[in-house]
PDB file of C-alpha atoms in Angstrom:
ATOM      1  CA  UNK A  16     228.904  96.290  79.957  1.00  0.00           C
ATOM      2  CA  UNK A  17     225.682  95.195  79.776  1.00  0.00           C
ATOM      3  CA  UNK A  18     223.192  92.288  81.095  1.00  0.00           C
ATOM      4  CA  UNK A  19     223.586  89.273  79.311  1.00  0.00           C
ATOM      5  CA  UNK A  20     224.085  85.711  79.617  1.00  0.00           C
ATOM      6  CA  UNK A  21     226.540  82.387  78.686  1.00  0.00           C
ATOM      7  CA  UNK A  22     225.410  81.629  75.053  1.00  0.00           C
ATOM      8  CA  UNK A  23     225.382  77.484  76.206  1.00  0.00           C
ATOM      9  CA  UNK A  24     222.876  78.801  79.120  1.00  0.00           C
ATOM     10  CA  UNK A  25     220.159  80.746  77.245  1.00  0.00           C
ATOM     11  CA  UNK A  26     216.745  79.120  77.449  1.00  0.00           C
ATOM     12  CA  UNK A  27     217.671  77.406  80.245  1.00  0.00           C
ATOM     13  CA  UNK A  28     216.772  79.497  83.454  1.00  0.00           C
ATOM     14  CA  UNK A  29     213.276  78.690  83.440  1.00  0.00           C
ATOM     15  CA  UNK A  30     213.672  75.140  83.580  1.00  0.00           C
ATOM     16  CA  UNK A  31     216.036  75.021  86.196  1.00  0.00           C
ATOM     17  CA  UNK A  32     213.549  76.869  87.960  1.00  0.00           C
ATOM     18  CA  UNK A  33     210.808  74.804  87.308  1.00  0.00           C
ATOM     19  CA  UNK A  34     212.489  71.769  88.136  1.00  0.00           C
ATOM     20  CA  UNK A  35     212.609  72.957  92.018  1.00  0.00           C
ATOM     21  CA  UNK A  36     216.084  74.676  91.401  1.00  0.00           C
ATOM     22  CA  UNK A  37     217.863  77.475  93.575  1.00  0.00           C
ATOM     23  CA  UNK A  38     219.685  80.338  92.274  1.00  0.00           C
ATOM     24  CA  UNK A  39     222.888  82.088  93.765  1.00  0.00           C
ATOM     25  CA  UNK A  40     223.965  85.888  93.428  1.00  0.00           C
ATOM     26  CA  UNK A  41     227.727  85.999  92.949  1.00  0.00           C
ATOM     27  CA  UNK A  42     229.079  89.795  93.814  1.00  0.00           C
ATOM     28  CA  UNK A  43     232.043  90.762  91.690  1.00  0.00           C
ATOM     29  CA  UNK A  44     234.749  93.447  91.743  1.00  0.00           C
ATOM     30  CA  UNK A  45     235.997  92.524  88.178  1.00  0.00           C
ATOM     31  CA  UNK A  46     234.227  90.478  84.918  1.00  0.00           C
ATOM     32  CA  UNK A  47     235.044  89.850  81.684  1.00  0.00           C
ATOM     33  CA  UNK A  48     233.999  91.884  78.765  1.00  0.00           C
ATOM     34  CA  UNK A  49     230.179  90.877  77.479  1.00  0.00           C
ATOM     35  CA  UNK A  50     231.310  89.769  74.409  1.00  0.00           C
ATOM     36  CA  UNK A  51     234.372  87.364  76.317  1.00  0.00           C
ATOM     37  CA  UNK A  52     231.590  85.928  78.364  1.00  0.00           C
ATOM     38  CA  UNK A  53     228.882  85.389  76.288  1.00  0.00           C
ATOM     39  CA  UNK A  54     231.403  83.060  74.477  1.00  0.00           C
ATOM     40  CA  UNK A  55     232.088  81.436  77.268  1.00  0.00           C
ATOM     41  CA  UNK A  56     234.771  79.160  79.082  1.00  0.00           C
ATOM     42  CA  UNK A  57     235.691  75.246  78.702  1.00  0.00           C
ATOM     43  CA  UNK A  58     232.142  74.575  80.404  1.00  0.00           C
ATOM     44  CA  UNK A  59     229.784  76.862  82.263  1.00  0.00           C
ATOM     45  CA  UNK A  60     230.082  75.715  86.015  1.00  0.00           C
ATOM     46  CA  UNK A  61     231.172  78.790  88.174  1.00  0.00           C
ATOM     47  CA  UNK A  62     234.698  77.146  89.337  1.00  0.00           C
ATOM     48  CA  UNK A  63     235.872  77.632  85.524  1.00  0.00           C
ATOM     49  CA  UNK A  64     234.029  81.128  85.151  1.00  0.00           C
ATOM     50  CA  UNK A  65     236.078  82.475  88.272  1.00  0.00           C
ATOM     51  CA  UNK A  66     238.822  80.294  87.453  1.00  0.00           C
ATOM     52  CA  UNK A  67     239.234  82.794  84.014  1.00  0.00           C
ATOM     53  CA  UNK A  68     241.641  85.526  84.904  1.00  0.00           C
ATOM     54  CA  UNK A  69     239.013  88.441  83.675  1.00  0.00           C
ATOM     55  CA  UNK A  70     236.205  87.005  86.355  1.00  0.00           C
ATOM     56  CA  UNK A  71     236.849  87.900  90.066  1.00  0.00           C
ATOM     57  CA  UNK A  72     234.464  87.400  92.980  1.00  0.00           C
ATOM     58  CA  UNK A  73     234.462  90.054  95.647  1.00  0.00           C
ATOM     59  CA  UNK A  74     234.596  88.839  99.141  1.00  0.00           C
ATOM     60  CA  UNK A  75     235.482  91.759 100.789  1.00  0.00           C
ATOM     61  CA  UNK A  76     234.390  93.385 103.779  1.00  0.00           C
ATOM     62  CA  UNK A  77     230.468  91.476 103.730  1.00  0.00           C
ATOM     63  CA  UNK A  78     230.067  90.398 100.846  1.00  0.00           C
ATOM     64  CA  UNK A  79     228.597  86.854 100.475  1.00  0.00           C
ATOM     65  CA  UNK A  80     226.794  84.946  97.981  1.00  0.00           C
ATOM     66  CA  UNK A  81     222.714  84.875  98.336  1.00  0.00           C
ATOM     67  CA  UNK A  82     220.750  81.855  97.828  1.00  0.00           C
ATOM     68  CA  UNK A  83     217.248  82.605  96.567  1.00  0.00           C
ATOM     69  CA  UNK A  84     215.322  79.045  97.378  1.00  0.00           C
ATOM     70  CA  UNK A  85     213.117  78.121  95.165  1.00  0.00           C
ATOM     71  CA  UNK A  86     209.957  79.200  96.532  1.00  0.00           C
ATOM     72  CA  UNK A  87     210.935  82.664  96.796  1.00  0.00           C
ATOM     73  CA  UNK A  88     211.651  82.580  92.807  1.00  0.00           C
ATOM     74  CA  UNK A  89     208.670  83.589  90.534  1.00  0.00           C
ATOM     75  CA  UNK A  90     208.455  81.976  87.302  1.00  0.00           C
ATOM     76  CA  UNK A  91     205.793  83.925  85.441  1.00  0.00           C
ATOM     77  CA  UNK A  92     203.862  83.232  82.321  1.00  0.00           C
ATOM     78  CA  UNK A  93     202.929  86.288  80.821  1.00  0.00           C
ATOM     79  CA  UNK A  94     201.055  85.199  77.906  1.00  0.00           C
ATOM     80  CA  UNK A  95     199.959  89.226  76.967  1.00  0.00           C
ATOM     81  CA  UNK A  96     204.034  89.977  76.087  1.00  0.00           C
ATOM     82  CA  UNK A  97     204.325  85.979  74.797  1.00  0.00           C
ATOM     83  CA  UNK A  98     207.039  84.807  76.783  1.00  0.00           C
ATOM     84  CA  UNK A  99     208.168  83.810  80.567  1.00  0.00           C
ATOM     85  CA  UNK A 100     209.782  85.841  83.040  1.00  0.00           C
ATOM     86  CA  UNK A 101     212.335  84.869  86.333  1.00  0.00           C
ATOM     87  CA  UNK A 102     211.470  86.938  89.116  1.00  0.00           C
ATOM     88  CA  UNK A 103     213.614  86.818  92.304  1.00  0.00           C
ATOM     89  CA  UNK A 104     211.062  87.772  94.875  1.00  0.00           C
ATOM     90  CA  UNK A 105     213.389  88.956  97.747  1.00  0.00           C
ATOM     91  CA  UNK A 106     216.125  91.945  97.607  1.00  0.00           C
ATOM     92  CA  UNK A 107     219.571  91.241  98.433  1.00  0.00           C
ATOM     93  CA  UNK A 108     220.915  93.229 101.019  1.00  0.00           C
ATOM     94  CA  UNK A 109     224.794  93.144 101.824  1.00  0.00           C
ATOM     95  CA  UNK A 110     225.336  95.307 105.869  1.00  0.00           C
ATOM     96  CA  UNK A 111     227.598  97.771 106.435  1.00  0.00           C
ATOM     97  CA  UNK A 112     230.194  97.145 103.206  1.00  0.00           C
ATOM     98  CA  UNK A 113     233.282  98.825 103.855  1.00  0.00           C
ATOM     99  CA  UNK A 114     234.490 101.133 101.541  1.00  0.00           C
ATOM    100  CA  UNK A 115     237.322  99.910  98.541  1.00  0.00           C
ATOM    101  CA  UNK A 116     235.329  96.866  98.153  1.00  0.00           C
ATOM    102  CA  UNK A 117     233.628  97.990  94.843  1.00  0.00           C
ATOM    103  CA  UNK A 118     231.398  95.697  92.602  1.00  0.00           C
ATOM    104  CA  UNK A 119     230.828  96.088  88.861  1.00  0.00           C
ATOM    105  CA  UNK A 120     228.210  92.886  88.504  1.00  0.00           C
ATOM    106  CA  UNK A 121     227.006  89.761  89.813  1.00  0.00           C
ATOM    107  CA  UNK A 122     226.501  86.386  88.311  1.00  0.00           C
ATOM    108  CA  UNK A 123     223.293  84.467  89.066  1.00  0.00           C
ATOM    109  CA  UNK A 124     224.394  80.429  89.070  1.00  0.00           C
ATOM    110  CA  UNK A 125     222.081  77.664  89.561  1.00  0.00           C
ATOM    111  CA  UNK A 126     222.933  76.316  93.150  1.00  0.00           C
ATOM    112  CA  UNK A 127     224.628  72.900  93.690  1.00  0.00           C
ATOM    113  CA  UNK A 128     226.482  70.956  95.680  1.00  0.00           C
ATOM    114  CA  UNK A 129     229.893  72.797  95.313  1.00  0.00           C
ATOM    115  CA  UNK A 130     231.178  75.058  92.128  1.00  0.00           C
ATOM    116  CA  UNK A 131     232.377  72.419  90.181  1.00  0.00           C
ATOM    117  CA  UNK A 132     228.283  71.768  89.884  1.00  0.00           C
ATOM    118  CA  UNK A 133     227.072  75.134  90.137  1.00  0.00           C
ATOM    119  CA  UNK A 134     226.165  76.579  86.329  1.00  0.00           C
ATOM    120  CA  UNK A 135     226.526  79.817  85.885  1.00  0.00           C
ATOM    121  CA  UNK A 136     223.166  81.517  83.410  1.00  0.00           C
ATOM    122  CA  UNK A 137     224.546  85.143  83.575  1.00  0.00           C
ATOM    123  CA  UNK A 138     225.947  88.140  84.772  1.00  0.00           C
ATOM    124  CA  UNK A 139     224.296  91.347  85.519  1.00  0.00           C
ATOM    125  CA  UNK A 140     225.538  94.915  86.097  1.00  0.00           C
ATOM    126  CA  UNK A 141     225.989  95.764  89.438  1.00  0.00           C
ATOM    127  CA  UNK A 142     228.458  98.759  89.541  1.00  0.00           C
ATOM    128  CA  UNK A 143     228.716 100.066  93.262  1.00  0.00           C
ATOM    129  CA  UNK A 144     231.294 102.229  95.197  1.00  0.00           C
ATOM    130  CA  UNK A 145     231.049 101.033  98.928  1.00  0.00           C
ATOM    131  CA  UNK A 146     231.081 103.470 101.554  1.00  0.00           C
ATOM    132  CA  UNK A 147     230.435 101.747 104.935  1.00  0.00           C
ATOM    133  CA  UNK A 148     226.326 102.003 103.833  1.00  0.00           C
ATOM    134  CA  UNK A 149     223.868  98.969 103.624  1.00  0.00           C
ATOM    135  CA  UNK A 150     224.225  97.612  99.767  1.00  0.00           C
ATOM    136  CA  UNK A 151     220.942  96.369  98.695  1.00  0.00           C
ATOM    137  CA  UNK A 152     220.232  94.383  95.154  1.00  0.00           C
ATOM    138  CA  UNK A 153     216.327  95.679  94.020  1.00  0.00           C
ATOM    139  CA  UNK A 154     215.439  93.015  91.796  1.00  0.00           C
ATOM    140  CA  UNK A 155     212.139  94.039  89.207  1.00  0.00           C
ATOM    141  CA  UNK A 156     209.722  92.718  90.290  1.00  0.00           C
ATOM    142  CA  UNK A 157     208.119  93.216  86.816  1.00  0.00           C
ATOM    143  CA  UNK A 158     210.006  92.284  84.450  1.00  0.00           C
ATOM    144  CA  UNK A 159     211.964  90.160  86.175  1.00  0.00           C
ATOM    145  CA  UNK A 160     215.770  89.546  86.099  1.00  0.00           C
ATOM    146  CA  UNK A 161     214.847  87.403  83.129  1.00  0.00           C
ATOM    147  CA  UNK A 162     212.429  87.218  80.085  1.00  0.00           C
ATOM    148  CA  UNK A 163     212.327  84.391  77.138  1.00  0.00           C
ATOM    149  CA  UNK A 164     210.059  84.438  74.471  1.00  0.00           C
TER     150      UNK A 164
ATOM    151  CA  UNK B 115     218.136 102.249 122.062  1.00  0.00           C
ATOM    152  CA  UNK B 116     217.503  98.758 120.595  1.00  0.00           C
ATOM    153  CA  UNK B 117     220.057  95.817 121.614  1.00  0.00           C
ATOM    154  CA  UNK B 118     221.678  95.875 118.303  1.00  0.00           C
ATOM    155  CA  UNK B 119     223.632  92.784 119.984  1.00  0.00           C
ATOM    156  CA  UNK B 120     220.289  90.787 120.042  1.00  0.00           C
ATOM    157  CA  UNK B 121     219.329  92.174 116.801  1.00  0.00           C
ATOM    158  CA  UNK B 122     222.451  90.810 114.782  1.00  0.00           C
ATOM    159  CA  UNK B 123     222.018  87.705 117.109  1.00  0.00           C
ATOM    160  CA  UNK B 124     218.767  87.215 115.932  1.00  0.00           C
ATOM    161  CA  UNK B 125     219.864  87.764 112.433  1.00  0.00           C
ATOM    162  CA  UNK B 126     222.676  85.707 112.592  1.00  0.00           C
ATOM    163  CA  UNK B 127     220.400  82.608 113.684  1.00  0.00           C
ATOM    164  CA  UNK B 128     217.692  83.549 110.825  1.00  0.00           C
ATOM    165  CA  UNK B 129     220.692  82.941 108.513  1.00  0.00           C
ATOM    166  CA  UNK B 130     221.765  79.723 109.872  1.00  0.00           C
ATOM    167  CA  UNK B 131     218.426  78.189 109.931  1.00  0.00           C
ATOM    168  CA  UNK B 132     218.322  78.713 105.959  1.00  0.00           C
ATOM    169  CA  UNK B 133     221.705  77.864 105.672  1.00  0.00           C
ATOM    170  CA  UNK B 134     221.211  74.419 107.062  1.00  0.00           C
ATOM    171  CA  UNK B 135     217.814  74.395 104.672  1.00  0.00           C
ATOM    172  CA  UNK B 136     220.146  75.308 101.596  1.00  0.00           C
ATOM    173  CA  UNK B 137     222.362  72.281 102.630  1.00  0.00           C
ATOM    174  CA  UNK B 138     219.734  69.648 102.839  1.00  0.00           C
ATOM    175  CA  UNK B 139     218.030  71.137  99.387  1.00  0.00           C
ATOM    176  CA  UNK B 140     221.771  70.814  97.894  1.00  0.00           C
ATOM    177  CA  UNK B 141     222.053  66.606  99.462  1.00  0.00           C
ATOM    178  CA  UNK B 142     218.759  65.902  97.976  1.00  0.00           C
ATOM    179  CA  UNK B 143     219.267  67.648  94.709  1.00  0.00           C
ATOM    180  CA  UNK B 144     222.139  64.977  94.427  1.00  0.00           C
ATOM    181  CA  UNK B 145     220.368  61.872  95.941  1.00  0.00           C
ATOM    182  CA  UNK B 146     216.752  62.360  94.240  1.00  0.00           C
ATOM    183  CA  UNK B 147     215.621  61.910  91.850  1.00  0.00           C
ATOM    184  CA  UNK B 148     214.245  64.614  89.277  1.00  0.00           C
ATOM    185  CA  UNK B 149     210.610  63.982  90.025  1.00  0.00           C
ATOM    186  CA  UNK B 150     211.377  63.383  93.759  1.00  0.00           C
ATOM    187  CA  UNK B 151     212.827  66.444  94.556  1.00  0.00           C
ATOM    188  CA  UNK B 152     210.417  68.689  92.640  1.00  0.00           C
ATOM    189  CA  UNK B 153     207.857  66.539  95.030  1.00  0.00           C
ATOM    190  CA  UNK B 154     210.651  67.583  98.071  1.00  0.00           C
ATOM    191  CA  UNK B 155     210.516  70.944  96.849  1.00  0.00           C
ATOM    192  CA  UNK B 156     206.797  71.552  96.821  1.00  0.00           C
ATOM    193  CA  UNK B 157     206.881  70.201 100.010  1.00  0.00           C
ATOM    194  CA  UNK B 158     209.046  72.552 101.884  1.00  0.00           C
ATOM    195  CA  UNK B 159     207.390  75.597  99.861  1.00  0.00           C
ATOM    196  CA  UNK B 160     206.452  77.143 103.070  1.00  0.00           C
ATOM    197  CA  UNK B 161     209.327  76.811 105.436  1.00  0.00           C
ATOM    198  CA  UNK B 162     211.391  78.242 102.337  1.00  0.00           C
ATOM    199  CA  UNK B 163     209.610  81.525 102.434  1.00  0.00           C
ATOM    200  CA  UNK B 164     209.140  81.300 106.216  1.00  0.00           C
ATOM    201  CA  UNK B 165     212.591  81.748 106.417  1.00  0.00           C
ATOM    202  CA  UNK B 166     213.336  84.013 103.930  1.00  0.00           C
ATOM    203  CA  UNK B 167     211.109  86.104 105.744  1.00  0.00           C
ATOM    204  CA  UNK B 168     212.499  85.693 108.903  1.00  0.00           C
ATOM    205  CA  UNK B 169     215.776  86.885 107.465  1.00  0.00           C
ATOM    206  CA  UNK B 170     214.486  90.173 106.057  1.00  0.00           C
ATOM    207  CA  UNK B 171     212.223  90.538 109.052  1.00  0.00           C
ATOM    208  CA  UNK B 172     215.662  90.456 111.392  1.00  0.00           C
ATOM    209  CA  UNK B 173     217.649  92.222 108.336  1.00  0.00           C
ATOM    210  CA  UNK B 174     215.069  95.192 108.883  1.00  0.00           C
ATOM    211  CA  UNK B 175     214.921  95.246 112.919  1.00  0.00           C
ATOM    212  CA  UNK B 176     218.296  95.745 112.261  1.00  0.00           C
ATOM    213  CA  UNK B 177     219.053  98.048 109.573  1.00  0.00           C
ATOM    214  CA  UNK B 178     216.613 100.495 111.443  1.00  0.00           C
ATOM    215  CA  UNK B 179     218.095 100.120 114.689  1.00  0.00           C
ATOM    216  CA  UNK B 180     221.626 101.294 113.087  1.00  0.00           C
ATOM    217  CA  UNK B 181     219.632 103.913 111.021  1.00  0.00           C
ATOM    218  CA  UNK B 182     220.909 106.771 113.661  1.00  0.00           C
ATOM    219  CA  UNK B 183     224.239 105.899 112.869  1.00  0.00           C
ATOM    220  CA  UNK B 184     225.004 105.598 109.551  1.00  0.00           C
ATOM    221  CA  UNK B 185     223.755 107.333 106.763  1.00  0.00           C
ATOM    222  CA  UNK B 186     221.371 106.459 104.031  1.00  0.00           C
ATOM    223  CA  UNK B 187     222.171 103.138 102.351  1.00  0.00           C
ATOM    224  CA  UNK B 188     222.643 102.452  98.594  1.00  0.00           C
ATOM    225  CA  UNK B 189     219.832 101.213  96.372  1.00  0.00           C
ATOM    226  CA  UNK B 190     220.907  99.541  92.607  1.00  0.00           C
ATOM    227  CA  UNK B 191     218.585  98.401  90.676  1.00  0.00           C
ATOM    228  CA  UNK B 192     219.615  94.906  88.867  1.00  0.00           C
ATOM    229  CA  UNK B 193     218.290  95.024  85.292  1.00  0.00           C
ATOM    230  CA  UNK B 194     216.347  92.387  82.783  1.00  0.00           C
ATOM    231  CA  UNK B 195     218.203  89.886  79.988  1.00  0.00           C
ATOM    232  CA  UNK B 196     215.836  89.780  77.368  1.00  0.00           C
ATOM    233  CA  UNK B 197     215.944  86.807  75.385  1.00  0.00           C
ATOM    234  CA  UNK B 198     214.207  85.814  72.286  1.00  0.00           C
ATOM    235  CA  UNK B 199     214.294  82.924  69.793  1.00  0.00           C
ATOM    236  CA  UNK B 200     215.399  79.891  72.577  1.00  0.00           C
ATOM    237  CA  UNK B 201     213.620  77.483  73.697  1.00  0.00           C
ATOM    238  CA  UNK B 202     213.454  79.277  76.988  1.00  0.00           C
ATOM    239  CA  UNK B 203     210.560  80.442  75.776  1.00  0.00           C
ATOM    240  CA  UNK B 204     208.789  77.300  77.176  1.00  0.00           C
ATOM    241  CA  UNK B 205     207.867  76.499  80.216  1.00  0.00           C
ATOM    242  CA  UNK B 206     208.143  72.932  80.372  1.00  0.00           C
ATOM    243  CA  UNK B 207     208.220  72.572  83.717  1.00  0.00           C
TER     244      UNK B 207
END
């Protein structure tokens, strides 16, 4: 598996952002494979992505979703590399996940009313083995979870 | 020993102040306009990150006060998508 995105989403992360827009970090224990995904569903809000049998959301033991508001979301020029980068600015951190509640990525969604609204931009790999321990997502904070050039 | 009971209490209303924050942003993303809730959003830049920080501030308190009893937490690193050729490549915000 591998990082990657909805082909219908791609350029449009920075925008969103730009325009004032949240994101939200979707945990999940199963997703479809890249190449499934990248093709996408009947539209790219995140009731149809989970609604496909291959996506799952965990919501096990604590896992939640995580909104990142917009001010805590860099959008960074970096005109040395030519392109744009989405930094979240804040780590995730799940407490005390019980074990057998196992993740293999997330999805980052633009935020929204409900998930009929929410669009889903991507999914990254987030393969963990809970064992009671804190879980924390360390976002780079220099590259970013996302560059476009 | 730290009152992990006030800790997690403290935690617990860190969340919920950003939760009800997250709720308004998500009504006026729907009522405004485009160009009035960027204007929202600038406004509110500072409570945003106020609480945000409030959260990991009370996220911390706790995680140390439980630090004797559990063992070392996990750390995964969430990777880049790289993309090239889109017109992501503009900022036209």
């Amino acid at each position: 598996m591998a990082n990657t995105a909805l082909n219908d989403m791609k350029g449009r992360l920075a925008e969103i952002v730009a325009d004032g827009g949240d994101l939200i970090v979707v945990p999940l224990s199963a997703v479809d494979a890249d190449a499934t995904f990248e093709d996408g569903y009947a539209d790219a809000f995140l009731a149809t992505v989970l609604g496909a049998a291959g996506n799952t959301e965990q919501t096990g033991s604590s896992w939640t979703r995580k909104v990142h508001t917009n001010a805590n979301i860099t959008l960074s020029v970096d005109d040395t590399n030519d392109l744009v980068r989405v930094i979240l600015d804040i780590d995730d951190t799940w407490t005390a996940v019980a074990a057998s509640n196992d993740t293999v990525a997330i999805l980052i969604c633009e935020d929204g009313a409900s998930d009929a609204v929410r669009r889903v931009i991507g999914k990254w790999d987030f393969a963990v083995t809970t064992d009671g321990n804190d879980v924390t997502a360390n976002y780079d904070q220099t590259n970013g979870i996302w560059t476009a050039a | 020993m730290a009152d992990i009971a006030a800790l997690k209490a403290a935690l617990d209303a860190a969340e919920a102040a950003e939760e009800a924050l997250i709720a308004e942003r998500r009504q006026n993303r729907d009522s405004m306009s485009k160009a009035e809730f960027r204007s929202y959003n600038q406004a509110t830049q500072e409570k945003q990150i106020e609480l945000s920080g409030a959260i990991r501030d009370a996220q911390k308190a706790l995680a140390e006060a439980l630090n004797d009893v559990r063992s070392e937490a996990l750390n995964v690193a969430v990777g880049t998508v790289s993309e090239s050729g889109s017109m992501g490549g503009t900022n036209n915000g």
